[in-house]
Each structure stands twice: as C-alpha cells, then as structure tokens.
Short mmCIF file of C-alpha atoms in Angstrom, two decimals:
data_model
loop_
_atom_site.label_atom_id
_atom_site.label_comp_id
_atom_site.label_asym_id
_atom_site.label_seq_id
_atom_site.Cartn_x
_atom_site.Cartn_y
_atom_site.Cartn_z
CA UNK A 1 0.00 0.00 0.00
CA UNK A 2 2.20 2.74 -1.20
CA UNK A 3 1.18 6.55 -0.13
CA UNK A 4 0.01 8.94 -3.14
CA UNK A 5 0.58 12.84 -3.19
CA UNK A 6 -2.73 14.67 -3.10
CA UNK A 7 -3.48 18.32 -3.29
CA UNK A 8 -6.81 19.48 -1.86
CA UNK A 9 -7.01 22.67 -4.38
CA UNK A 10 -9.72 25.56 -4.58
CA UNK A 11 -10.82 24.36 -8.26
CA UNK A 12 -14.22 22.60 -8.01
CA UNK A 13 -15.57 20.50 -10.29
CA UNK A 14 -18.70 18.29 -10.37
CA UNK A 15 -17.82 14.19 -10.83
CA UNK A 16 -20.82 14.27 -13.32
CA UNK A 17 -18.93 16.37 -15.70
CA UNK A 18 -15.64 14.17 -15.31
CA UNK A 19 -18.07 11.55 -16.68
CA UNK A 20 -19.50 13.70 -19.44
CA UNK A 21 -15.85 14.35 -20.74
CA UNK A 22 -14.57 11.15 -20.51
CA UNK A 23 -17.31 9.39 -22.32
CA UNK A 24 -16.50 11.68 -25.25
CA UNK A 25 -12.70 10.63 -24.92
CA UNK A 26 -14.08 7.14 -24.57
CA UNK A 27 -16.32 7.42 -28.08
CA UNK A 28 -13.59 8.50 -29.72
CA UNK A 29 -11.75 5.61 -29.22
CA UNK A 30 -13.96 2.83 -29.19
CA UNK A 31 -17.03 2.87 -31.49
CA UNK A 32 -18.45 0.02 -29.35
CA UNK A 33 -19.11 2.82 -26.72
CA UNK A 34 -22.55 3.36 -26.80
CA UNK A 35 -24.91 5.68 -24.43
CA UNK A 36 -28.63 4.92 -23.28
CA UNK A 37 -30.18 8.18 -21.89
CA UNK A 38 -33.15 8.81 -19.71
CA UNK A 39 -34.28 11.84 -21.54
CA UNK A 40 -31.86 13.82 -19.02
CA UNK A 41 -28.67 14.12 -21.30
CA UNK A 42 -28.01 17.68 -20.28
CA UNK A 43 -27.97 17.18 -16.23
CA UNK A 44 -26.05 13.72 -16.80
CA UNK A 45 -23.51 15.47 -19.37
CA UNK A 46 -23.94 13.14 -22.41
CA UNK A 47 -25.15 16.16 -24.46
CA UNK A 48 -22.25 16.39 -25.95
CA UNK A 49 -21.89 12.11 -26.93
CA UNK A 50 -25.00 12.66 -28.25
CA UNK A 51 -23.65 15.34 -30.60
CA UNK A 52 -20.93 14.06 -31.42
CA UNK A 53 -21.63 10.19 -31.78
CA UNK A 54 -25.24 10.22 -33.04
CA UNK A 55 -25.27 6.43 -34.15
CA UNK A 56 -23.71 5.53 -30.67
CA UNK A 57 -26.40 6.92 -28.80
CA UNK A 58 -29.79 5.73 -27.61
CA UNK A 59 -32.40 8.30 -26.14
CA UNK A 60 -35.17 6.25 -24.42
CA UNK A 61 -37.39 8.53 -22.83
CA UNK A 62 -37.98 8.08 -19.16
CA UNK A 63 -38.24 4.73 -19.19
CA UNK A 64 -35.22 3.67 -16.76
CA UNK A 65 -36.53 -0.03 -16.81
CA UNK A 66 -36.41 -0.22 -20.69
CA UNK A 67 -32.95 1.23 -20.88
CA UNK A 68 -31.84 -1.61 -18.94
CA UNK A 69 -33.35 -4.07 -21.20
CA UNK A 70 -31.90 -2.22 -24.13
CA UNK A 71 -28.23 -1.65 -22.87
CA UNK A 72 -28.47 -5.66 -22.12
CA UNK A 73 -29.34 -6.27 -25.47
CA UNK A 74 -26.27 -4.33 -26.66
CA UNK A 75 -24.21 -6.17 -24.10
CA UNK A 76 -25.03 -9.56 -25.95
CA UNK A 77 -24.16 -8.02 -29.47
CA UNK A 78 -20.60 -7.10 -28.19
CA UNK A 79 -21.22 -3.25 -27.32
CA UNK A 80 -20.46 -1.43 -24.44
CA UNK A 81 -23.55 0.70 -23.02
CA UNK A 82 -23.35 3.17 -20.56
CA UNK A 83 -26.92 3.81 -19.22
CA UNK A 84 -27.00 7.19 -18.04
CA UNK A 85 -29.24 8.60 -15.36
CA UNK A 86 -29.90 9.60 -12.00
CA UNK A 87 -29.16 7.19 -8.96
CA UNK A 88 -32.13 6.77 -7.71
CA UNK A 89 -33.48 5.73 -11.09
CA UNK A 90 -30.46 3.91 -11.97
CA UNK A 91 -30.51 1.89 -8.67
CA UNK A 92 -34.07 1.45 -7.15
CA UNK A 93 -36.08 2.16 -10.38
CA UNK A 94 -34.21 -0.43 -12.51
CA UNK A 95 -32.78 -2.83 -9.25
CA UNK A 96 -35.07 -5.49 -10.47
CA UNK A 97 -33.46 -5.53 -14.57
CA UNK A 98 -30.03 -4.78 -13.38
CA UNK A 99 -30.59 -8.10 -11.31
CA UNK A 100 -32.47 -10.29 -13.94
CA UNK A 101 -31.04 -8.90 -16.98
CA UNK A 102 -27.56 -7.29 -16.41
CA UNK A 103 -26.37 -9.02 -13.54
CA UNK A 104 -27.55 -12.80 -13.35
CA UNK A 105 -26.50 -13.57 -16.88
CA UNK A 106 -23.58 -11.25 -16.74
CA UNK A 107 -23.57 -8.93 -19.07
CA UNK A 108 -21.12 -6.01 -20.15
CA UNK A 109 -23.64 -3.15 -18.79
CA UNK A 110 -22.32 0.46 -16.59
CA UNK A 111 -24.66 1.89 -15.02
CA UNK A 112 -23.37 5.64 -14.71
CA UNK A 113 -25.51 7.77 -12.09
CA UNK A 114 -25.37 11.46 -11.35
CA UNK A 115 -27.03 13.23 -8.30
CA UNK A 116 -24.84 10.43 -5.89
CA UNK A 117 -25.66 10.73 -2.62
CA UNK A 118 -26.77 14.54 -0.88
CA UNK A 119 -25.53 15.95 -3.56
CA UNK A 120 -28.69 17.01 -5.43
CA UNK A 121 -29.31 19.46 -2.41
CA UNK A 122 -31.89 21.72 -3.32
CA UNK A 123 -34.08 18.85 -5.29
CA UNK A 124 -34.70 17.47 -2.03
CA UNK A 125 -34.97 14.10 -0.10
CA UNK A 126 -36.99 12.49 -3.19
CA UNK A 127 -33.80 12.87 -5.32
CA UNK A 128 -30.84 12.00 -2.55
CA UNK A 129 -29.44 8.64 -3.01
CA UNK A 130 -28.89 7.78 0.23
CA UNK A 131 -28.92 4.07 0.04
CA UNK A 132 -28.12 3.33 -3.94
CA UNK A 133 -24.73 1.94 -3.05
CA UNK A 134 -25.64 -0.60 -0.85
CA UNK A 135 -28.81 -1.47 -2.80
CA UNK A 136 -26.33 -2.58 -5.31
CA UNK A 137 -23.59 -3.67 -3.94
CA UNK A 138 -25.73 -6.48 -2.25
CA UNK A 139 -26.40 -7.87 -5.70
CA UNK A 140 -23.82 -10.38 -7.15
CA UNK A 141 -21.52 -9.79 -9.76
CA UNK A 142 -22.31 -6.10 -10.09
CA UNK A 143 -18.98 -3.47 -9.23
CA UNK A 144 -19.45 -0.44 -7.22
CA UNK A 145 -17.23 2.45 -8.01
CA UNK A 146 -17.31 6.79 -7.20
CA UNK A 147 -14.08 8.42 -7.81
CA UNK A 148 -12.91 11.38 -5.20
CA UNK A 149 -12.90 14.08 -7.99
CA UNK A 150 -13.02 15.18 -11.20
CA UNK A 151 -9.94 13.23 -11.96
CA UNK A 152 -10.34 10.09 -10.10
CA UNK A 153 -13.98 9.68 -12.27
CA UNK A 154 -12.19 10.95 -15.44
CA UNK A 155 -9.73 7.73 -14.87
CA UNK A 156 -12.44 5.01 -13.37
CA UNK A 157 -14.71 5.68 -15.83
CA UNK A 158 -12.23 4.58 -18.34
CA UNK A 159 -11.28 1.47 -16.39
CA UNK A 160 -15.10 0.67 -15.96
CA UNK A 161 -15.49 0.66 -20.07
CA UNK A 162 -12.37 -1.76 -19.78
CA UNK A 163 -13.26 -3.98 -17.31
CA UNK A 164 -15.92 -6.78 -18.19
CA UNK A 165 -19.09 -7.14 -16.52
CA UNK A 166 -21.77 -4.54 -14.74
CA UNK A 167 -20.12 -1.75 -12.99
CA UNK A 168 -22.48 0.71 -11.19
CA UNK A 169 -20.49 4.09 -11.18
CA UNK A 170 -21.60 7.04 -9.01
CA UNK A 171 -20.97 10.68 -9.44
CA UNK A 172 -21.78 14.26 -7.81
CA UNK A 173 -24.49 16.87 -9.09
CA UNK A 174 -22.77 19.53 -6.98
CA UNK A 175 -19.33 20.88 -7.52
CA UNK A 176 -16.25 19.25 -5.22
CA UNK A 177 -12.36 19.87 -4.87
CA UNK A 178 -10.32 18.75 -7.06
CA UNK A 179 -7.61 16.34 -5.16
CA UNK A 180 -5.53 14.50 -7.51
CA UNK A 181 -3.44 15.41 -10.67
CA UNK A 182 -4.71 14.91 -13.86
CA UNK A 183 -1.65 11.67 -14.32
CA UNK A 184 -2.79 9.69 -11.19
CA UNK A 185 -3.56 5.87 -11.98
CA UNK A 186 -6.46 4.12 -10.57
CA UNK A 187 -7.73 0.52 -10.26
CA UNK A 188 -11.05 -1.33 -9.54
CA UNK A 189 -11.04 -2.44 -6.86
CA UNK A 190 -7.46 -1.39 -5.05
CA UNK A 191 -7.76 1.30 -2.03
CA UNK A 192 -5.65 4.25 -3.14
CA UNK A 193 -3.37 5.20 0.21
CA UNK A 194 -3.41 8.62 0.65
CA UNK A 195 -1.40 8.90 4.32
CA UNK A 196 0.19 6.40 5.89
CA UNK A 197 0.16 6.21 9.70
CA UNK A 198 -0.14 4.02 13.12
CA UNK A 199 -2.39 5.71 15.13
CA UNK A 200 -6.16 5.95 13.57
CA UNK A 201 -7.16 5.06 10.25
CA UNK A 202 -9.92 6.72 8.07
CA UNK A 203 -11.72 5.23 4.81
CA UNK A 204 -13.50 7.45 2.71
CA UNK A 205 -15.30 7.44 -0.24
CA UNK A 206 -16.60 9.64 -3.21
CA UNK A 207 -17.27 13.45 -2.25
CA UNK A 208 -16.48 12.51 1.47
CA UNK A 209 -12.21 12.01 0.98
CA UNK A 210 -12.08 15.71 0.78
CA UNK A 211 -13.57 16.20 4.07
CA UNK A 212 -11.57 13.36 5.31
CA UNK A 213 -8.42 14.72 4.23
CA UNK A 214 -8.66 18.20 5.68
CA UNK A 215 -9.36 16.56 8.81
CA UNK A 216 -6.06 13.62 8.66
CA UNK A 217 -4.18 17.01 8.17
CA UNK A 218 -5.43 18.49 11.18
CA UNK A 219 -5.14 16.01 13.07
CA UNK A 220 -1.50 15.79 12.18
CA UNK A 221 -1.34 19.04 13.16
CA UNK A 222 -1.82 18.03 16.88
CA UNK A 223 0.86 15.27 16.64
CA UNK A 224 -1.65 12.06 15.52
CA UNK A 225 -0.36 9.62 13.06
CA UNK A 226 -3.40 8.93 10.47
CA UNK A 227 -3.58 6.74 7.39
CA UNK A 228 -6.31 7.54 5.22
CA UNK A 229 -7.65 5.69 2.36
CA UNK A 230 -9.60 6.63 -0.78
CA UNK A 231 -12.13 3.92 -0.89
CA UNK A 232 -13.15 4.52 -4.83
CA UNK A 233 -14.48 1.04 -5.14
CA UNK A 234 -17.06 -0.30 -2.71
CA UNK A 235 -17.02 -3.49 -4.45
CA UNK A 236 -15.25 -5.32 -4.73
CA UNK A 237 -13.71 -3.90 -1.03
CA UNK A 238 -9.60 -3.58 -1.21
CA UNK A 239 -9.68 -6.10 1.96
CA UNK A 240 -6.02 -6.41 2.20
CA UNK A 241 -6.28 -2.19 2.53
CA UNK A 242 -8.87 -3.12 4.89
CA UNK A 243 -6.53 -5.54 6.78
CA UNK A 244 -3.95 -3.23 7.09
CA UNK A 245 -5.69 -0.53 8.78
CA UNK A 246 -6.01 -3.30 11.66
CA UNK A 247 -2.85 -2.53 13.31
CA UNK A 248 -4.22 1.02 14.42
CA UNK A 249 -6.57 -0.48 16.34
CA UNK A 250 -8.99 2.39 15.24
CA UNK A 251 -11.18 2.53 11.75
CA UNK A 252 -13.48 5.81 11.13
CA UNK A 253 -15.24 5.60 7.88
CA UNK A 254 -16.46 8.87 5.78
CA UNK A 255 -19.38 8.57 3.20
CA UNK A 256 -22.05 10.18 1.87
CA UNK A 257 -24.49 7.72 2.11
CA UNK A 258 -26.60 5.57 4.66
CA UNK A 259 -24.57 4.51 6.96
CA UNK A 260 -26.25 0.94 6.79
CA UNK A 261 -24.79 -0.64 3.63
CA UNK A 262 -22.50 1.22 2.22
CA UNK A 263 -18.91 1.62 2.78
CA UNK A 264 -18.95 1.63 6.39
CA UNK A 265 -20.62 -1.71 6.48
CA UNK A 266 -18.63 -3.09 3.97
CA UNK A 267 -15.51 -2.06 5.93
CA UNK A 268 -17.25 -3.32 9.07
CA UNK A 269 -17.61 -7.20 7.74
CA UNK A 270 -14.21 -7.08 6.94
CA UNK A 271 -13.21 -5.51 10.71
CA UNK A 272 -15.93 -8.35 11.97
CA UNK A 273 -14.36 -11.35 10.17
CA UNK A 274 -10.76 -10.49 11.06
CA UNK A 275 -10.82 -8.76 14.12
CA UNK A 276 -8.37 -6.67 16.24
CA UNK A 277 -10.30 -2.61 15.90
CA UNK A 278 -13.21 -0.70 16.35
CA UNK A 279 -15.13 0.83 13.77
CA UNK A 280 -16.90 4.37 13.97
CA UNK A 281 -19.08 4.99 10.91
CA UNK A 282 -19.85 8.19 9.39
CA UNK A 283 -22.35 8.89 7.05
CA UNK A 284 -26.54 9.64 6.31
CA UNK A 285 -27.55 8.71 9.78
CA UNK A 286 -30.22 6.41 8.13
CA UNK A 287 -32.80 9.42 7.42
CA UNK A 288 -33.66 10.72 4.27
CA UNK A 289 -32.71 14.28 3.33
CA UNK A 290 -34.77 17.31 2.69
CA UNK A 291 -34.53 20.40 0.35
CA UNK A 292 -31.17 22.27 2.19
CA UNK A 293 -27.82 23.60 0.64
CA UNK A 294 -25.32 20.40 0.23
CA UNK A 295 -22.91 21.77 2.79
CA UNK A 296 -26.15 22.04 5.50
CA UNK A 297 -27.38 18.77 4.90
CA UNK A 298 -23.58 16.60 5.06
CA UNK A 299 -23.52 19.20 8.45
CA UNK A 300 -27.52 17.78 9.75
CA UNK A 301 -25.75 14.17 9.51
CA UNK A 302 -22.23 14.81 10.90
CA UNK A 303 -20.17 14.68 7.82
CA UNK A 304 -17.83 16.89 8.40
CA UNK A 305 -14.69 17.97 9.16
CA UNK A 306 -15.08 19.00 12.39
CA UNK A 307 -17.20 15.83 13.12
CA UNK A 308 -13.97 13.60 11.72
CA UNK A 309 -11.30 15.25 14.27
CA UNK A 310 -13.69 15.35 17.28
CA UNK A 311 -14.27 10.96 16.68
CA UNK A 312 -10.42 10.57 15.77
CA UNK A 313 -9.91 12.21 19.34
CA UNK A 314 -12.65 10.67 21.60
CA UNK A 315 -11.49 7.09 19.70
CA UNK A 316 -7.84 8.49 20.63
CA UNK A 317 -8.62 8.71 24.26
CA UNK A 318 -11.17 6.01 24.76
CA UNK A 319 -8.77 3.16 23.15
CA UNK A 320 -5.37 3.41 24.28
#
C-alpha cells in the first residue's frame, strides 16, 4: 500500500462532468461505446456524446426499466452501453433488470448515475441517493465504483469501459475539490493510500475524501499519526487495505451515504471477520434528506470535518 501525493485545491468540479468528458474521450476511441439516456442528457452530461456520436447513442425517454433491457441487449451483441441517469433511477427504479437482466447472466452493462448521494441538495430528499450503493452492492456480480474528484472519475470511468461485466459508477451533481493530478492511476477495486500512519485510520469514499483529508491534516497538526484511504471502489472492497488498517486499532469511515450498507458496512464485515479494531461509521444517519444547501445537509448528519477530528480524538482517548 504505497502513499500517493494529493493536493486538496480551490478548483471545483462536479464528478458528473468528469463523466461527461470522458465518455467523449471514450467514443472517440472505441465505437463500441454506446450511451442509453433517460431523456436527461443535459444534467447527466452526455449532451455532448449525443452530438458528437449520433449512431452511438440511444435516447429512451424516461423509461429507466427499458434502458436496462436495451443496454443488455447491446451487451449480448458485443457493445459497451453506458446507461446514463440519475441514482435513484439507476438503482431502485431499474434494481429489479439490473438483477435479472444485467447481472444474473452477466452482461457487459455500466450503469453511470449522477445526483450520488446529498448531492442534489436543493431537489430534495426524493432525489438524494442515500442508500443506492448498498442497494447494489448487495447484488452479485455487479462493481461499485465513485471516484474522489473530477480526476479520479475521469480515470475510473475509463477502467469501468475496460473492465468486463456490470459496474455501477456514481458521481456528484454539486461541484467538489479537485484532489488529484490529472496523471494519477487508478484501479477497480485497489484502495488508493493517501497517508500512511499508526495511530487511527480513516476510509472514505466519493465526495467525502475531501472532508476526510482536511481533517487527517489536522489532526496531524496536533501530533496524531493517520492513514487515510480513498475507498473509490465499494465493491469489490480492497480487503487487504482493509486488513492493514487493523494494526491502528482504530477505523473511522467517511461517506455520503446511509450509513447501513454502504462503505462503512462493507468495511465493518471485513473488521468483523478479522478482528483486532473498532469501527466508527460516518455517514446519512439512516434518514432521508430534505430540500437544504449540500454543505447544511452533510452538516444535519455529521459529515464533516469537524465531526472527523472530534471521533479521531474521543477514539484516541477512549482506546489506548
């Protein structure tokens, strides 16, 4: 598990547009590429596929459940759909084709979801994905992926159209910080190791590993030793990343979503099965969100900086 160099800078950029750019990059390449959209192509960012690759894309009308039908269709003909929608469409809408169709005869399907998590604010609870994630992740042979930043998503979306088999792939509506250079390498399914330390260890994923780094920095500041982990891929888990967090004795995991099912549970079987720390989850505190700026409603459920440090240090003092 080697350490990375990050760089928490002031740009911001939504994950859904690292998506929107990429698939472009992606068409260009590969004329297998193809996109199914839910009649949302300018809030998902395919507008531009669409312009550019006309025979490569599909427009289905809001009809989540058919897209999935359709993009497993392509799957059996050798293409490479991207279905393209919101995540609480492209999870709970279509769960029941992405099990029958995509997932139990394994087929080459993504699944590529904006408005991840609390990040559709303003649009209220009725459009948070709180619990997409682990609705997912629970369903064999399907990978679970949301990249950090803009840069992360750029590069996992491009590993998702390379890997075989359905990949569910999550990104923001709202802008975050950009943390990692446009050249950093990513792969499914292996934690990237963004501190390295012996004290307290904290797994984050998606829009959270900001927040999460701000706070291992602080808490540097005050002499702790932190490793701190960019959980991109739920599933499948990095468990040897997992594993080695053991020997701090101390696990605090960052997400924005439920805290049942996600990433903090999946860390949590892992801690269960193998033993030797205690686990403090942070996420949704199983509620569903309401119409609030993104920054008030990650504050209503304790994601936060602030909220990070202030466990590191009562799990400092309690477990010694």
């Amino acid at each position: 598990m080697s350490t990375q160099k990050t760089n928490v800078a002031e740009k911001r950029i939504a994950t859904r547009d690292g998506f929107g750019h990429e698939i472009v990059e992606l068409g260009k390449k590969n004329k297998n590429i193809y996109v199914v959209d839910i009649d949302i192509g300018k809030s998902c960012k395919t507008t531009e596929f669409a312009n550019q690759f006309p025979n490569q894309h599909i427009n289905v009308g809001i009809a989540e459940q058919n897209a999935a039908g359709l993009a497993a269709g392509l799957a059996t003909t050798g293409k490479i759909p991207f279905i393209s929608t919101y995540a609480v469409f492209g999870s709970l809408r279509m769960a029941e084709q992405i099990r029958q169709e995509v997932c139990y005869p394994f087929l080459n399907v993504k699944i590529a979801c904006s408005h991840g998590g609390l990040t559709p604010a303003n649009d209220g609870g009725s459009h948070q994905a709180i619990e997409d994630m682990g609705v997912l992740r629970s369903i064999p042979n399907m990978t679970v992926i949301m990249g950090a930043d803009y840069a992360s998503t750029r590069k996992l979306v491009a590993k998702a159209a390379e890997y075989y088999g359905p990949v569910y792939l999550r990104f923001t509506r709202d802008t975050i910080p950009v943390i990692y250079d446009e050249d950093e390498e990513f792969e499914i399914g292996k934690a990237k190791a963004l501190k390295e330390g012996k004290d307290i260890a904290i797994i984050a994923n998606g829009d959270t590993v900001h927040l999460a780094l701000k706070a291992s920095e602080l808490l540097e500041n005050e002499g702790v030793s932190v490793t701190l982990l960019d959980m991109h891929t739920i599933k499948p888990l990095d468990r040897q990343a997992v594993v080695d967090c053991l020997s701090t004795g101390r696990i605090i995991t960052v997400e924005d979503h439920n805290i049942l099912n996600g990433l903090g549970s999946a860390v949590s079987e892992v801690v269960a099965e193998e033993g030797g720390a205690i686990v403090r989850r942070i996420g949704v505190q199983d509620q569903f969100g309401e119409s609030a700026p993104y920054e008030k409603l990650l504050e209503l459920n304790g994601i936060t900086v602030e909220n990070i440090v202030q466990t590191a240090q009562t799990m400092l003092k309690d477990i010694r």
